CSV table of C-alpha atoms and ligand atoms in Angstrom, one decimal:
chain,number,residue,atom,x,y,z
A,1,MET,CA,-22.3,-25.5,3.0
A,2,THR,CA,-19.4,-23.9,1.2
A,3,LYS,CA,-16.0,-25.4,0.8
A,4,GLN,CA,-14.4,-22.7,2.9
A,5,ILE,CA,-16.7,-23.4,5.8
A,6,GLN,CA,-16.5,-27.2,5.6
A,7,ASN,CA,-12.7,-26.6,5.8
A,8,LYS,CA,-13.1,-24.1,8.6
A,9,THR,CA,-9.9,-25.1,10.2
A,10,SER,CA,-8.0,-23.2,7.6
A,11,ILE,CA,-9.3,-19.8,6.6
A,12,PRO,CA,-6.2,-17.9,5.2
A,13,MET,CA,-5.6,-14.2,5.2
A,14,LEU,CA,-5.6,-14.3,1.4
A,15,ASP,CA,-6.0,-16.9,-1.3
A,16,LEU,CA,-3.8,-16.2,-4.3
A,17,LYS,CA,-4.6,-19.5,-6.0
A,18,ALA,CA,-8.3,-18.6,-6.0
A,19,GLN,CA,-7.5,-15.4,-7.8
A,20,TYR,CA,-5.2,-17.2,-10.3
A,21,LEU,CA,-7.7,-19.9,-11.4
A,22,PRO,CA,-10.1,-17.7,-13.4
A,23,ILE,CA,-7.2,-16.0,-15.2
A,24,LYS,CA,-5.0,-19.1,-15.6
A,25,GLU,CA,-5.4,-19.4,-19.4
A,26,GLU,CA,-4.6,-15.7,-20.0
A,27,ILE,CA,-1.5,-16.0,-17.8
A,28,LYS,CA,-0.3,-19.1,-19.5
A,29,ILE,CA,-0.6,-17.5,-22.9
A,30,ALA,CA,1.2,-14.3,-21.8
A,31,LEU,CA,4.0,-16.2,-20.2
A,32,LYS,CA,4.5,-18.4,-23.2
A,33,GLU,CA,4.7,-15.4,-25.5
A,34,ILE,CA,7.3,-13.7,-23.3
A,35,ILE,CA,9.5,-16.8,-22.9
A,36,GLU,CA,9.3,-17.4,-26.7
A,37,SER,CA,10.1,-13.7,-27.4
A,38,GLY,CA,13.2,-13.8,-25.3
A,39,GLN,CA,12.6,-10.2,-24.1
A,40,PHE,CA,12.4,-10.2,-20.3
A,41,VAL,CA,13.3,-6.8,-19.1
A,42,LEU,CA,11.8,-3.4,-20.1
A,43,GLY,CA,10.0,-4.7,-23.1
A,44,PRO,CA,6.5,-4.3,-24.6
A,45,ASN,CA,4.6,-5.5,-21.6
A,46,VAL,CA,6.2,-3.0,-19.3
A,47,LYS,CA,5.5,-0.2,-21.8
A,48,SER,CA,1.9,-1.4,-22.2
A,49,PHE,CA,1.4,-1.8,-18.5
A,50,GLU,CA,2.8,1.7,-17.9
A,51,ASN,CA,0.4,3.1,-20.5
A,52,GLU,CA,-2.6,1.3,-19.0
A,53,ALA,CA,-1.8,2.3,-15.5
A,54,GLN,CA,-1.3,5.9,-16.7
A,55,SER,CA,-4.7,6.0,-18.3
A,56,TYR,CA,-6.3,4.2,-15.3
A,57,HIS,CA,-5.0,7.0,-13.1
A,58,ASN,CA,-5.5,9.7,-15.6
A,59,VAL,CA,-1.9,11.0,-15.2
A,60,ASN,CA,0.8,11.9,-17.7
A,61,SER,CA,3.2,9.1,-16.9
A,62,ALA,CA,3.8,5.9,-15.1
A,63,VAL,CA,7.2,4.2,-14.6
A,64,GLY,CA,7.4,0.4,-13.8
A,65,LEU,CA,9.9,-0.4,-11.1
A,66,ALA,CA,11.3,-3.3,-9.2
A,67,SER,CA,9.4,-2.7,-5.9
A,68,GLY,CA,7.2,-0.2,-4.0
A,69,THR,CA,10.2,0.5,-1.8
A,70,ASP,CA,12.2,1.6,-4.9
A,71,ALA,CA,9.3,3.7,-6.1
A,72,LEU,CA,9.5,5.7,-2.8
A,73,HIS,CA,13.3,5.9,-2.9
A,74,LEU,CA,13.6,6.9,-6.5
A,75,SER,CA,10.7,9.5,-6.1
A,76,LEU,CA,12.6,11.1,-3.2
A,77,LYS,CA,15.8,11.1,-5.3
A,78,ALA,CA,13.9,12.6,-8.3
A,79,LEU,CA,12.5,15.3,-6.0
A,80,ASP,CA,16.1,16.1,-4.9
A,81,ILE,CA,15.5,15.2,-1.2
A,82,LYS,CA,18.9,14.7,0.4
A,83,GLU,CA,21.1,14.8,3.5
A,84,SER,CA,20.0,17.4,6.1
A,85,ASP,CA,16.4,17.5,4.7
A,86,GLU,CA,13.5,16.3,6.8
A,87,VAL,CA,10.5,14.4,5.5
A,88,ILE,CA,7.3,14.1,7.5
A,89,THR,CA,5.4,10.8,7.6
A,90,THR,CA,3.4,8.5,9.7
A,91,PRO,CA,4.9,5.9,12.1
A,92,PHE,CA,1.9,3.6,11.6
A,93,THR,CA,3.0,2.0,8.4
A,94,PHE,CA,5.3,-0.6,6.9
A,95,ILE,CA,8.9,0.2,7.5
A,96,ALA,CA,9.6,0.8,3.7
A,97,THR,CA,7.8,4.2,3.9
A,98,ALA,CA,10.4,5.6,6.3
A,99,GLU,CA,13.4,3.5,5.1
A,100,SER,CA,13.1,5.3,1.7
A,101,ILE,CA,13.7,8.6,3.5
A,102,CYS,CA,16.9,7.2,5.1
A,103,TYR,CA,18.1,5.9,1.7
A,104,VAL,CA,18.5,9.5,0.5
A,105,GLY,CA,20.2,10.5,3.8
A,106,ALA,CA,17.2,12.5,5.0
A,107,LYS,CA,15.5,12.4,8.4
A,108,PRO,CA,12.1,10.9,8.9
A,109,VAL,CA,9.9,13.0,11.2
A,110,PHE,CA,6.9,11.1,12.5
A,111,VAL,CA,3.5,12.6,13.0
A,112,ASP,CA,0.8,10.8,15.0
A,113,VAL,CA,-2.2,9.2,13.4
A,114,ASN,CA,-6.0,9.7,13.7
A,115,LYS,CA,-7.8,7.3,16.0
A,116,ASN,CA,-10.5,6.4,13.4
A,117,THR,CA,-8.6,6.0,10.2
A,118,MET,CA,-5.1,5.4,11.5
A,119,ASN,CA,-3.9,7.7,8.7
A,120,ILE,CA,-1.6,10.7,9.4
A,121,ASN,CA,-3.3,13.3,11.6
A,122,VAL,CA,-3.2,16.4,9.5
A,123,SER,CA,-3.8,18.7,12.5
A,124,LYS,CA,-0.5,17.6,13.9
A,125,ILE,CA,1.7,18.1,10.8
A,126,GLU,CA,2.2,21.9,11.0
A,127,GLU,CA,3.9,21.8,14.5
A,128,LYS,CA,6.5,19.4,13.0
A,129,ILE,CA,7.4,21.6,10.0
A,130,THR,CA,10.9,23.2,10.3
A,131,SER,CA,13.1,25.1,7.8
A,132,LYS,CA,14.5,21.7,6.9
A,133,THR,CA,11.2,20.1,6.0
A,134,LYS,CA,11.1,19.3,2.3
A,135,ALA,CA,8.4,16.7,1.8
A,136,ILE,CA,5.5,14.7,3.2
A,137,ILE,CA,5.1,11.0,2.5
A,138,VAL,CA,1.5,10.3,3.1
A,139,VAL,CA,0.3,6.7,3.4
A,140,HIS,CA,-3.2,5.6,2.3
A,141,LEU,CA,-3.1,2.9,5.0
A,142,PHE,CA,-4.9,-0.4,4.5
A,143,GLY,CA,-6.5,1.1,1.3
A,144,GLN,CA,-8.2,4.1,3.0
A,145,PRO,CA,-7.2,7.5,1.4
A,146,ALA,CA,-5.7,10.0,3.7
A,147,ASP,CA,-6.9,13.6,4.0
A,148,MET,CA,-5.4,14.8,0.7
A,149,ASN,CA,-7.1,18.3,0.5
A,150,GLU,CA,-5.6,19.3,3.8
A,151,ILE,CA,-2.2,17.8,3.1
A,152,MET,CA,-2.0,19.5,-0.3
A,153,ALA,CA,-3.0,22.8,1.3
A,154,LEU,CA,-0.2,22.5,3.8
A,155,ALA,CA,2.3,21.6,1.0
A,156,THR,CA,1.3,24.7,-0.9
A,157,LYS,CA,1.6,26.9,2.2
A,158,TYR,CA,5.1,25.6,3.1
A,159,ASN,CA,6.4,24.7,-0.4
A,160,LEU,CA,6.7,21.0,0.4
A,161,ARG,CA,6.7,18.1,-2.1
A,162,VAL,CA,4.1,15.3,-1.5
A,163,ILE,CA,4.7,11.7,-2.2
A,164,GLU,CA,1.7,9.4,-1.9
A,165,ASP,CA,2.6,5.9,-0.6
A,166,SER,CA,-0.3,4.2,-2.3
A,167,ALA,CA,1.3,0.7,-1.9
A,168,GLN,CA,-1.9,-0.5,-0.2
A,169,ALA,CA,-4.5,1.5,-2.1
A,170,PHE,CA,-4.4,0.8,-5.9
A,171,GLY,CA,-7.7,2.1,-7.2
A,172,ALA,CA,-8.9,4.0,-4.1
A,173,LYS,CA,-10.4,7.4,-4.7
A,174,TYR,CA,-10.4,10.7,-2.9
A,175,ASN,CA,-13.1,13.1,-4.1
A,176,GLY,CA,-13.4,10.9,-7.2
A,177,ILE,CA,-9.7,11.1,-8.0
A,178,LYS,CA,-7.5,8.0,-7.8
A,179,VAL,CA,-4.9,8.2,-5.1
A,180,GLY,CA,-1.3,8.4,-6.2
A,181,SER,CA,-2.3,11.1,-8.8
A,182,ILE,CA,-2.9,13.9,-6.3
A,183,GLY,CA,0.7,14.6,-5.0
A,184,ASP,CA,3.9,15.2,-6.9
A,185,ALA,CA,4.5,11.4,-7.1
A,186,GLY,CA,2.4,8.3,-6.3
A,187,CYS,CA,4.1,5.1,-5.4
A,188,PHE,CA,2.6,1.6,-5.7
A,189,SER,CA,3.8,-1.9,-4.6
A,190,PHE,CA,2.9,-5.0,-6.5
A,191,TYR,CA,4.1,-7.4,-3.9
A,192,PRO,CA,2.0,-10.5,-4.3
A,193,SER,CA,-0.3,-9.9,-1.3
A,194,LYS,CA,-1.2,-6.3,-2.4
A,195,ASN,CA,-4.6,-5.6,-3.8
A,196,LEU,CA,-2.9,-5.5,-7.2
A,197,GLY,CA,-0.3,-8.1,-6.8
A,198,ALA,CA,2.3,-9.6,-9.2
A,199,TYR,CA,3.9,-13.1,-8.9
A,200,GLY,CA,7.0,-11.6,-7.4
A,201,ASP,CA,8.2,-8.1,-6.6
A,202,GLY,CA,7.2,-5.1,-8.6
A,203,GLY,CA,6.4,-1.4,-8.1
A,204,MET,CA,5.4,1.8,-10.0
A,205,MET,CA,5.7,5.6,-9.7
A,206,ILE,CA,3.1,7.8,-11.3
A,207,THR,CA,3.3,11.5,-11.8
A,208,ASN,CA,2.0,14.5,-13.8
A,209,ASN,CA,5.5,16.1,-13.7
A,210,PRO,CA,7.6,15.3,-16.8
A,211,ASP,CA,10.9,16.0,-15.0
A,212,ILE,CA,10.1,13.6,-12.2
A,213,CYS,CA,9.1,11.0,-14.7
A,214,LYS,CA,12.3,11.4,-16.8
A,215,LYS,CA,14.5,11.3,-13.7
A,216,VAL,CA,12.9,8.1,-12.3
A,217,GLN,CA,13.1,6.5,-15.7
A,218,LEU,CA,16.8,7.2,-15.7
A,219,LEU,CA,17.4,6.2,-12.1
A,220,ARG,CA,15.8,2.8,-12.6
A,221,ASN,CA,18.3,1.9,-15.3
A,222,HIS,CA,21.7,3.1,-14.1
A,223,GLY,CA,21.3,6.6,-15.4
A,224,THR,CA,21.5,5.3,-18.9
A,225,VAL,CA,21.0,7.9,-21.6
A,226,GLY,CA,22.4,6.0,-24.5
A,227,PRO,CA,24.2,2.7,-25.1
A,228,TYR,CA,26.7,2.4,-22.2
A,229,GLN,CA,26.3,6.1,-21.6
A,230,HIS,CA,25.4,7.1,-18.1
A,231,SER,CA,24.7,10.7,-17.0
A,232,PHE,CA,24.6,9.9,-13.3
A,233,ILE,CA,24.8,7.1,-10.8
A,234,GLY,CA,21.5,5.2,-10.9
A,235,TYR,CA,20.2,1.8,-9.8
A,236,ASN,CA,18.9,-1.4,-11.3
A,237,SER,CA,15.2,-1.1,-10.5
A,238,ARG,CA,13.5,-2.4,-13.6
A,239,LEU,CA,10.1,-4.1,-13.7
A,240,ASP,CA,10.4,-7.3,-15.6
A,241,GLU,CA,8.2,-8.4,-18.5
A,242,ILE,CA,6.7,-11.4,-16.7
A,243,GLN,CA,5.5,-9.3,-13.8
A,244,ALA,CA,4.2,-6.6,-16.2
A,245,ALA,CA,2.2,-9.1,-18.2
A,246,ILE,CA,0.6,-10.6,-15.1
A,247,LEU,CA,-0.2,-7.1,-13.8
A,248,ARG,CA,-1.8,-6.2,-17.1
A,249,ILE,CA,-4.2,-9.1,-16.8
A,250,LYS,CA,-5.0,-8.3,-13.2
A,251,LEU,CA,-5.3,-4.5,-13.9
A,252,ARG,CA,-8.3,-5.4,-16.1
A,253,ASN,CA,-10.0,-6.9,-13.1
A,254,ILE,CA,-8.8,-4.5,-10.3
A,255,ASP,CA,-12.1,-2.6,-10.0
A,256,ILE,CA,-14.0,-5.9,-9.6
A,257,TYR,CA,-11.5,-7.1,-7.1
A,258,ASN,CA,-11.8,-3.9,-5.1
A,259,GLN,CA,-15.6,-4.0,-5.2
A,260,LYS,CA,-15.6,-7.6,-3.9
A,261,ARG,CA,-13.3,-6.6,-1.1
A,262,SER,CA,-15.7,-3.8,-0.3
A,263,SER,CA,-18.6,-6.2,-0.2
A,264,THR,CA,-16.8,-8.4,2.3
A,265,ALA,CA,-16.0,-5.3,4.4
A,266,LYS,CA,-19.7,-4.5,4.5
A,267,ILE,CA,-20.5,-7.9,5.8
A,268,TYR,CA,-17.9,-7.7,8.5
A,269,SER,CA,-19.0,-4.2,9.5
A,270,SER,CA,-22.7,-5.1,9.6
A,271,ILE,CA,-22.0,-7.8,12.1
A,272,LEU,CA,-19.1,-6.3,14.1
A,273,ASN,CA,-20.1,-2.6,14.4
A,274,GLY,CA,-20.7,-1.7,18.0
A,275,SER,CA,-18.6,-4.6,19.3
A,276,VAL,CA,-15.3,-3.5,17.9
A,277,GLN,CA,-14.0,-0.4,16.0
A,278,CYS,CA,-14.6,-1.1,12.4
A,279,PRO,CA,-12.9,0.7,9.4
A,280,VAL,CA,-14.7,4.0,8.7
A,281,GLU,CA,-16.4,4.6,5.4
A,282,MET,CA,-16.2,8.3,4.4
A,283,ASP,CA,-18.5,10.0,1.8
A,284,ASP,CA,-15.6,11.7,0.0
A,285,ARG,CA,-13.4,8.7,-0.5
A,286,THR,CA,-13.5,5.0,-1.4
A,287,HIS,CA,-11.6,2.5,0.8
A,288,VAL,CA,-10.3,-0.5,-1.2
A,289,TYR,CA,-9.8,-2.7,1.8
A,290,HIS,CA,-6.3,-4.0,1.1
A,291,GLN,CA,-6.8,-4.9,4.8
A,292,TYR,CA,-10.0,-5.0,6.9
A,293,THR,CA,-8.6,-3.9,10.2
A,294,ILE,CA,-10.6,-3.8,13.4
A,295,ARG,CA,-9.6,-2.2,16.7
A,296,THR,CA,-10.4,-3.6,20.1
A,297,PRO,CA,-8.7,-3.8,23.5
A,298,LEU,CA,-9.5,-7.5,23.4
A,299,ARG,CA,-7.2,-7.9,20.3
A,300,ASP,CA,-4.9,-10.6,21.8
A,301,ARG,CA,-7.7,-12.7,23.1
A,302,ILE,CA,-9.6,-12.5,19.8
A,303,SER,CA,-6.5,-13.3,17.7
A,304,SER,CA,-5.6,-16.4,19.7
A,305,ALA,CA,-9.2,-17.7,19.8
A,306,LEU,CA,-9.4,-17.2,16.1
A,307,LYS,CA,-6.2,-19.2,15.6
A,308,GLU,CA,-7.7,-22.0,17.7
A,309,SER,CA,-10.7,-22.0,15.3
A,310,GLY,CA,-8.4,-22.1,12.3
A,311,ILE,CA,-9.1,-18.5,11.2
A,312,SER,CA,-6.1,-16.4,10.3
A,313,SER,CA,-5.6,-12.8,11.4
A,314,VAL,CA,-2.6,-10.6,11.5
A,315,VAL,CA,-1.4,-7.6,13.5
A,316,TYR,CA,-0.4,-4.8,11.1
A,317,TYR,CA,1.6,-3.3,12.8
A,318,PRO,CA,2.6,-4.4,16.3
A,319,ILE,CA,5.4,-1.8,16.8
A,320,PRO,CA,5.0,1.8,15.4
A,321,LEU,CA,8.1,2.9,13.5
A,322,HIS,CA,9.2,5.5,16.1
A,323,LEU,CA,9.7,2.7,18.6
A,324,GLN,CA,11.5,0.3,16.3
A,325,GLU,CA,15.1,-0.5,17.1
A,326,ALA,CA,16.0,0.7,13.6
A,327,PHE,CA,14.9,4.2,14.4
A,328,LYS,CA,16.2,4.4,17.9
A,329,TYR,CA,18.8,7.0,16.7
A,330,LEU,CA,15.9,9.4,16.1
A,331,GLY,CA,15.4,9.7,19.8
A,332,TYR,CA,11.7,9.0,20.2
A,333,SER,CA,10.3,7.4,23.4
A,334,GLU,CA,7.2,5.6,24.4
A,335,GLY,CA,4.3,8.0,24.8
A,336,ASP,CA,5.5,10.4,22.1
A,337,LEU,CA,2.9,9.4,19.5
A,338,PRO,CA,0.1,7.9,21.7
A,339,GLU,CA,-2.5,7.2,19.0
A,340,SER,CA,0.0,5.2,16.9
A,341,GLU,CA,1.0,3.3,20.0
A,342,ALA,CA,-2.6,2.6,21.0
A,343,ALA,CA,-3.3,1.4,17.5
A,344,ALA,CA,-0.4,-1.0,17.6
A,345,ASN,CA,-1.9,-2.5,20.7
A,346,GLU,CA,-5.4,-2.8,19.4
A,347,VAL,CA,-5.4,-3.5,15.7
A,348,LEU,CA,-6.2,-6.8,14.1
A,349,SER,CA,-6.6,-7.5,10.3
A,350,LEU,CA,-9.1,-10.1,9.2
A,351,PRO,CA,-9.0,-12.3,6.1
A,352,ILE,CA,-10.0,-10.3,3.1
A,353,TYR,CA,-9.6,-11.1,-0.6
A,354,PRO,CA,-11.9,-10.9,-3.6
A,355,GLU,CA,-12.8,-14.6,-3.6
A,356,LEU,CA,-13.6,-14.8,0.1
A,357,GLU,CA,-17.2,-16.1,0.2
A,358,PRO,CA,-19.8,-14.1,2.0
A,359,GLU,CA,-20.7,-17.0,4.2
A,360,THR,CA,-17.1,-17.3,5.3
A,361,ALA,CA,-17.0,-13.6,6.2
A,362,LYS,CA,-20.2,-14.0,8.2
A,363,LEU,CA,-18.7,-17.0,10.0
A,364,ILE,CA,-15.5,-15.1,10.9
A,365,ALA,CA,-17.5,-12.1,12.2
A,366,LYS,CA,-19.8,-14.3,14.2
A,367,THR,CA,-16.9,-16.2,15.6
A,368,ILE,CA,-15.4,-12.9,16.8
A,369,LEU,CA,-18.7,-11.9,18.4
A,370,ASP,CA,-18.8,-15.3,20.2
A,371,ILE,CA,-15.2,-14.8,21.5
A,372,ILE,CA,-16.1,-11.3,22.7
A,373,LYS,CA,-19.2,-12.6,24.6
A,374,GLY,CA,-16.8,-15.1,26.2
B,401,LIG,C1,2.7,1.1,3.0
B,401,LIG,C2,3.7,0.4,2.2
B,401,LIG,N1,4.8,1.1,1.7
B,401,LIG,C3,5.7,0.6,1.0
B,401,LIG,C4,5.7,-0.8,0.8
B,401,LIG,C5,6.9,-1.4,0.0
B,401,LIG,O1,6.6,-2.1,-1.1
B,401,LIG,P1,7.5,-3.3,-1.6
B,401,LIG,O2,7.3,-4.5,-0.7
B,401,LIG,O3,6.9,-3.6,-3.0
B,401,LIG,O4,8.9,-2.8,-1.7
B,401,LIG,C6,4.7,-1.6,1.3
B,401,LIG,C7,4.7,-3.0,1.0
B,401,LIG,O5,4.9,-3.9,1.7
B,401,LIG,C8,3.7,-1.0,2.0
B,401,LIG,O6,2.7,-1.7,2.6
């Protein structure tokens, strides 16, 4: 019997220590080098991490930033999105996606999601496009790439910019191309729980457009063009050396981490399919399972029974953004975006991390089946 099962009263959503142990020595060496070098901000590790992330994504540039939220905010700034502009996005995401739109003074316009993937429903975008619409922020939710071909076609037709919120999807592919590299800018979060996670906050923007790259590089560092010379008002949004060094080590393992997540997902789906709605696997894209999220009307019963068995689960997200107090001023009401609202009532994310043992995944899935049978 595995340790995780013996200790079945505490199966966590993720286990960052288990990921740390095999890379412990590399991390120790890297941290020692940084501390002894005395260079902590925008140094050689950030530069190398940017180069490595750039070649991983096969793009022209990558800019390390302080968070995924900043990556979205600074990308919108670099694309010159501002007051009186509208930006289309999904309401079924973490609030940062839409907050970034508000930071530049623009208006988030929410479009409902697909029932199966819970990603933005492309067939509903066109009806929300107005003369004020300037961009779409597409989210690759839970690690599943959104319908990029259709989104890029709409963007071309209406001359819209596309930002890919890839915070949950580092390494996911759409038609063989890594997400984040398809739109005008791709934004990543390295929050510790992300599938590529730092040991603190961190983020990145990738792009093929040299103007966007240059602008974001300046924005992240107070618009600094020379020593104490500032060409415009910027921000402090620099990725630090320690996080960059940790991310460089983890980047070398990201494909293996993602494959292991995918193996866990296969186990879950093989047991749960037919009893609950499992994540969909599509031929033209790879899901990296930042989350393994099921849907079922029995969600609340399952989540409390799992808790009693010591198995963690989380509802991402219990309230879609259009119904959040923070966005009340936009004037949405219940029933406006029914698929997002239904998803919020039915989703449940199960433990998933590269080190989760297959036997533990089977135990979790079988426990859910037992709960359903009552
Ligand atoms: C979809 C999505 N967008 C944006 C963010 C913001 O990233 P960060 O927490 O690094 O600011 C997150 C992370 O929580 C996220 O999940």
